[in-house]
């Protein structure tokens, strides 16, 4: 069954591996260029012997630029896109082609058929994003994007991206099972995924771990993430892994819920 699943989906799996590899090469090249440019700029403009070096240096290092922002956006979008591409056609594609009927006549129950396909797809999705995670971390540092606790960096650092990818994959599978049309299911995935991601980022993440309250005379550090408008409460870099764990648990829990919905939906099919 696992081999059959691979044979039926090998084109899209190979394409996903190739796209991820191409993006990884691009990140290595662009990250190396940005790191080299930053080193040269620092040696010329962050020297105490250079007039006005302090202001010029801080302005440059705090501004990642449009080029870096595009790469960051691509890093953030990869888990979702990969999950959708591998998840949506997993069930909906077979329904449209009618190949599910053939599978069910081969002494294979619907549940076994479904769980095997989901297991293979989820492992591939998580494996690709997990393999890319160290590269994302390296690129973030190479592009001088400040602390990893900052929201724009948090989403593409650590292991939380794997949880995003698994959630996106299961969202695609579930909507494919419910809608039974790959195009419509894919279109529905994008706003739903974005809504959940933004909801967690804006409303849940700031309080997943109790923030630290700054004293009145404490200096403001750019390495912290200030979670309220008055900037008196913040998440320090030391909370990074705890926040990663808590947020990953949320998205993996949602993925399990979607798995249950998918199993029930497929179990009720009459065809």
Coordinates of C-alpha atoms in Angstrom, one line a residue:
X1 CA 0.0 0.0 0.0
X2 CA 2.8 2.4 0.8
X3 CA 4.5 1.6 -2.5
X4 CA 1.3 2.1 -4.4
X5 CA 0.8 5.5 -2.7
X6 CA 4.3 6.5 -3.8
X7 CA 3.7 5.3 -7.4
X8 CA 0.4 7.2 -7.6
X9 CA 1.8 10.5 -6.3
X10 CA 5.4 10.3 -7.3
X11 CA 5.1 13.1 -9.9
X12 CA 3.9 15.7 -7.4
X13 CA 6.3 14.3 -4.7
X14 CA 9.3 14.6 -7.0
X15 CA 8.2 18.1 -8.1
X16 CA 8.0 19.1 -4.5
X17 CA 11.4 17.8 -3.7
X18 CA 12.8 19.6 -6.7
X19 CA 11.2 22.9 -5.9
X20 CA 12.4 22.7 -2.2
X21 CA 15.9 21.9 -3.4
X22 CA 15.9 24.8 -5.9
X23 CA 14.7 27.2 -3.2
X24 CA 17.4 25.9 -0.8
X25 CA 20.1 26.6 -3.3
X26 CA 18.7 30.1 -3.8
X27 CA 18.7 30.8 -0.1
X28 CA 22.3 29.6 0.2
X29 CA 23.4 31.9 -2.6
X30 CA 21.4 34.9 -1.5
X31 CA 22.3 34.4 2.1
X32 CA 26.0 34.2 1.3
X33 CA 25.8 37.4 -0.7
X34 CA 23.9 39.2 2.0
X35 CA 26.3 38.0 4.7
X36 CA 29.4 39.1 2.6
X37 CA 27.8 42.5 1.9
X38 CA 27.1 43.0 5.6
X39 CA 30.6 42.0 6.6
X40 CA 32.1 44.6 4.1
X41 CA 29.7 47.3 5.2
X42 CA 30.4 46.6 8.9
X43 CA 34.1 46.8 8.3
X44 CA 33.8 50.2 6.6
X45 CA 30.9 51.9 8.4
X46 CA 30.9 50.3 11.9
X47 CA 34.4 51.3 12.8
X48 CA 35.0 53.9 15.5
X49 CA 37.5 55.5 13.1
X50 CA 34.7 56.3 10.6
X51 CA 32.9 59.6 11.1
X52 CA 29.2 59.1 12.1
X53 CA 29.7 55.3 12.0
X54 CA 27.4 54.5 14.9
X55 CA 24.3 56.1 13.4
X56 CA 25.0 54.7 9.9
X57 CA 25.8 51.3 11.2
X58 CA 22.7 50.9 13.3
X59 CA 20.4 52.2 10.5
X60 CA 21.8 49.7 8.1
X61 CA 21.7 46.7 10.4
X62 CA 18.2 47.4 11.5
X63 CA 16.9 47.5 7.9
X64 CA 16.8 44.2 6.1
X65 CA 15.6 45.7 2.8
X66 CA 13.1 44.6 0.2
X67 CA 15.3 41.8 -1.1
X68 CA 15.5 40.2 2.3
X69 CA 11.8 40.7 2.9
X70 CA 10.9 38.8 -0.2
X71 CA 13.0 35.9 0.8
X72 CA 11.5 35.9 4.3
X73 CA 8.0 35.9 2.8
X74 CA 8.9 32.9 0.6
X75 CA 10.3 31.1 3.7
X76 CA 7.1 31.7 5.5
X77 CA 4.9 30.6 2.6
X78 CA 6.8 27.4 1.8
X79 CA 5.2 25.2 4.6
X80 CA 1.7 26.2 3.6
X81 CA 2.2 25.8 -0.1
X82 CA 3.9 22.5 0.3
X83 CA 1.1 21.3 2.6
X84 CA -1.6 22.4 0.2
X85 CA 0.1 20.9 -2.9
X86 CA 0.6 17.5 -1.3
X87 CA -2.6 17.5 0.8
X88 CA -5.4 18.7 -1.4
X89 CA -5.2 16.1 -4.2
X90 CA -4.5 13.2 -1.9
X91 CA -8.2 12.4 -1.5
X92 CA -9.9 14.8 -3.8
X93 CA -7.7 13.8 -6.8
X94 CA -8.6 10.1 -6.3
X95 CA -12.3 10.9 -6.1
X96 CA -12.2 12.9 -9.3
X97 CA -10.4 10.1 -11.1
X98 CA -12.5 7.4 -9.5
X99 CA -9.4 5.4 -8.4
X100 CA -10.7 5.2 -4.9
X101 CA -13.2 2.5 -6.0
X102 CA -10.4 0.4 -7.4
X103 CA -8.5 0.6 -4.1
X104 CA -11.5 -0.4 -2.0
X105 CA -12.0 -3.6 -4.1
X106 CA -8.5 -4.9 -3.2
X107 CA -9.4 -6.0 0.3
X108 CA -8.3 -2.7 1.7
X109 CA -10.6 -0.8 4.1
X110 CA -11.3 2.8 3.6
X111 CA -9.6 3.7 6.9
X112 CA -6.4 1.8 6.0
X113 CA -6.4 3.3 2.6
X114 CA -6.9 6.8 4.0
X115 CA -4.4 6.6 6.9
X116 CA -1.7 5.1 4.7
X117 CA -2.0 7.9 2.2
X118 CA -2.1 10.5 4.9
X119 CA 0.8 9.0 6.8
X120 CA 3.1 9.0 3.7
X121 CA 2.1 12.5 2.7
X122 CA 2.5 13.9 6.2
X123 CA 5.9 12.3 6.6
X124 CA 7.1 13.7 3.3
X125 CA 5.7 17.2 4.1
X126 CA 7.2 17.3 7.6
X127 CA 10.5 15.9 6.3
X128 CA 11.0 18.5 3.6
X129 CA 10.2 21.4 5.9
X130 CA 12.2 19.9 8.8
X131 CA 15.2 19.6 6.5
X132 CA 14.8 23.2 5.4
X133 CA 14.5 24.6 9.0
X134 CA 18.2 24.8 9.8
X135 CA 18.7 26.6 6.5
X136 CA 16.0 29.1 7.3
X137 CA 17.7 29.8 10.6
X138 CA 21.0 30.3 9.0
X139 CA 19.6 32.6 6.3
X140 CA 17.8 34.7 9.0
X141 CA 21.1 35.3 10.7
X142 CA 22.9 35.9 7.4
X143 CA 20.4 38.5 6.4
X144 CA 20.9 40.4 9.7
X145 CA 17.1 40.1 10.5
X146 CA 17.6 40.7 14.3
X147 CA 16.4 38.4 17.0
X148 CA 14.6 35.2 16.3
X149 CA 11.9 36.0 18.9
X150 CA 10.6 38.8 16.7
X151 CA 7.3 37.8 15.0
X152 CA 8.7 38.2 11.4
X153 CA 11.6 35.8 12.3
X154 CA 9.8 33.5 14.7
X155 CA 7.6 32.1 11.9
X156 CA 10.6 30.9 9.9
X157 CA 12.9 29.9 12.7
X158 CA 13.0 26.8 14.9
X159 CA 10.7 23.8 14.3
X160 CA 7.3 25.6 14.3
X161 CA 7.4 25.6 10.5
X162 CA 7.0 21.8 10.6
X163 CA 3.8 22.2 12.6
X164 CA 2.5 24.8 10.1
X165 CA 3.2 22.4 7.2
X166 CA 1.5 19.4 8.8
X167 CA -1.5 21.6 9.6
X168 CA -1.6 22.9 6.0
X169 CA -1.4 19.4 4.7
X170 CA -4.2 18.1 6.9
X171 CA -6.3 21.2 6.0
X172 CA -5.9 20.3 2.4
X173 CA -6.7 16.7 2.9
X174 CA -9.8 17.5 5.0
X175 CA -11.2 20.1 2.6
X176 CA -10.4 17.8 -0.4
X177 CA -12.5 15.1 1.3
X178 CA -15.3 17.4 2.0
X179 CA -15.4 19.4 -1.2
X180 CA -14.1 16.6 -3.5
X181 CA -12.7 19.1 -6.0
X182 CA -9.0 19.9 -6.0
X183 CA -9.4 23.4 -7.4
X184 CA -12.1 24.5 -5.0
X185 CA -10.4 22.8 -2.0
X186 CA -7.1 24.6 -2.8
X187 CA -8.9 27.9 -3.1
X188 CA -10.6 27.4 0.3
X189 CA -7.3 26.4 2.0
X190 CA -5.6 29.7 1.5
X191 CA -7.9 32.0 3.4
X192 CA -8.6 29.5 6.1
X193 CA -5.0 28.8 6.7
X194 CA -4.1 32.5 6.8
X195 CA -7.0 33.2 9.2
X196 CA -5.7 30.6 11.7
X197 CA -2.1 31.6 11.3
X198 CA -2.8 35.3 11.9
X199 CA -5.2 34.6 14.7
X200 CA -2.6 32.5 16.6
X201 CA 0.1 35.0 15.9
X202 CA -1.8 38.1 16.9
X203 CA -4.0 36.9 19.7
X204 CA -2.6 33.7 21.2
X205 CA 1.2 33.9 20.8
X206 CA 1.7 37.0 23.0
X207 CA 0.3 35.2 26.0
X208 CA 1.3 31.5 25.3
X209 CA 4.2 32.1 27.8
X210 CA 3.7 34.7 30.4
X211 CA 5.5 37.9 29.2
X212 CA 8.1 39.7 31.3
X213 CA 7.3 43.1 32.6
X214 CA 10.0 45.7 32.2
X215 CA 10.9 48.1 35.0
X216 CA 10.4 51.8 34.4
X217 CA 14.1 52.5 34.0
X218 CA 15.0 49.4 32.1
X219 CA 16.7 50.0 28.7
X220 CA 14.8 48.9 25.6
X221 CA 16.5 46.0 23.8
X222 CA 15.9 45.2 20.1
X223 CA 16.4 41.5 20.9
X224 CA 13.1 41.4 22.8
X225 CA 9.6 41.2 21.4
X226 CA 7.3 43.8 23.0
X227 CA 3.8 42.5 23.1
X228 CA 1.8 45.6 24.0
X229 CA 1.6 49.2 22.8
X230 CA 3.2 50.7 25.9
X231 CA 6.2 48.4 25.5
X232 CA 6.3 47.5 29.2
X233 CA 5.7 43.7 28.6
X234 CA 7.9 41.7 26.3
X235 CA 8.9 38.2 25.4
X236 CA 12.7 37.9 25.8
X237 CA 14.8 35.6 23.5
X238 CA 15.0 33.1 26.4
X239 CA 11.3 32.3 25.8
X240 CA 11.9 31.4 22.1
X241 CA 11.8 27.6 22.4
X242 CA 9.0 27.5 24.9
X243 CA 6.9 29.6 22.5
X244 CA 7.9 27.4 19.6
X245 CA 6.8 24.3 21.6
X246 CA 3.5 25.8 22.7
X247 CA 2.5 27.1 19.2
X248 CA 3.6 23.8 17.5
X249 CA 1.3 21.9 19.9
X250 CA -1.6 24.2 18.9
X251 CA -1.2 23.5 15.2
X252 CA -0.5 19.8 15.6
X253 CA -3.6 19.5 17.7
X254 CA -5.6 21.2 15.0
X255 CA -4.1 18.8 12.5
X256 CA -5.3 15.8 14.6
X257 CA -8.8 17.3 14.7
X258 CA -8.7 17.7 10.9
X259 CA -7.6 14.0 10.6
X260 CA -10.7 13.0 12.6
X261 CA -12.9 15.1 10.3
X262 CA -11.4 13.5 7.3
X263 CA -11.8 9.9 8.5
X264 CA -15.5 10.6 9.3
X265 CA -16.1 12.3 5.9
X266 CA -14.6 9.4 4.0
X267 CA -16.4 6.8 6.1
X268 CA -19.8 8.4 5.1
X269 CA -19.1 8.3 1.3
X270 CA -21.5 6.1 -0.6
X271 CA -19.2 5.6 -3.5

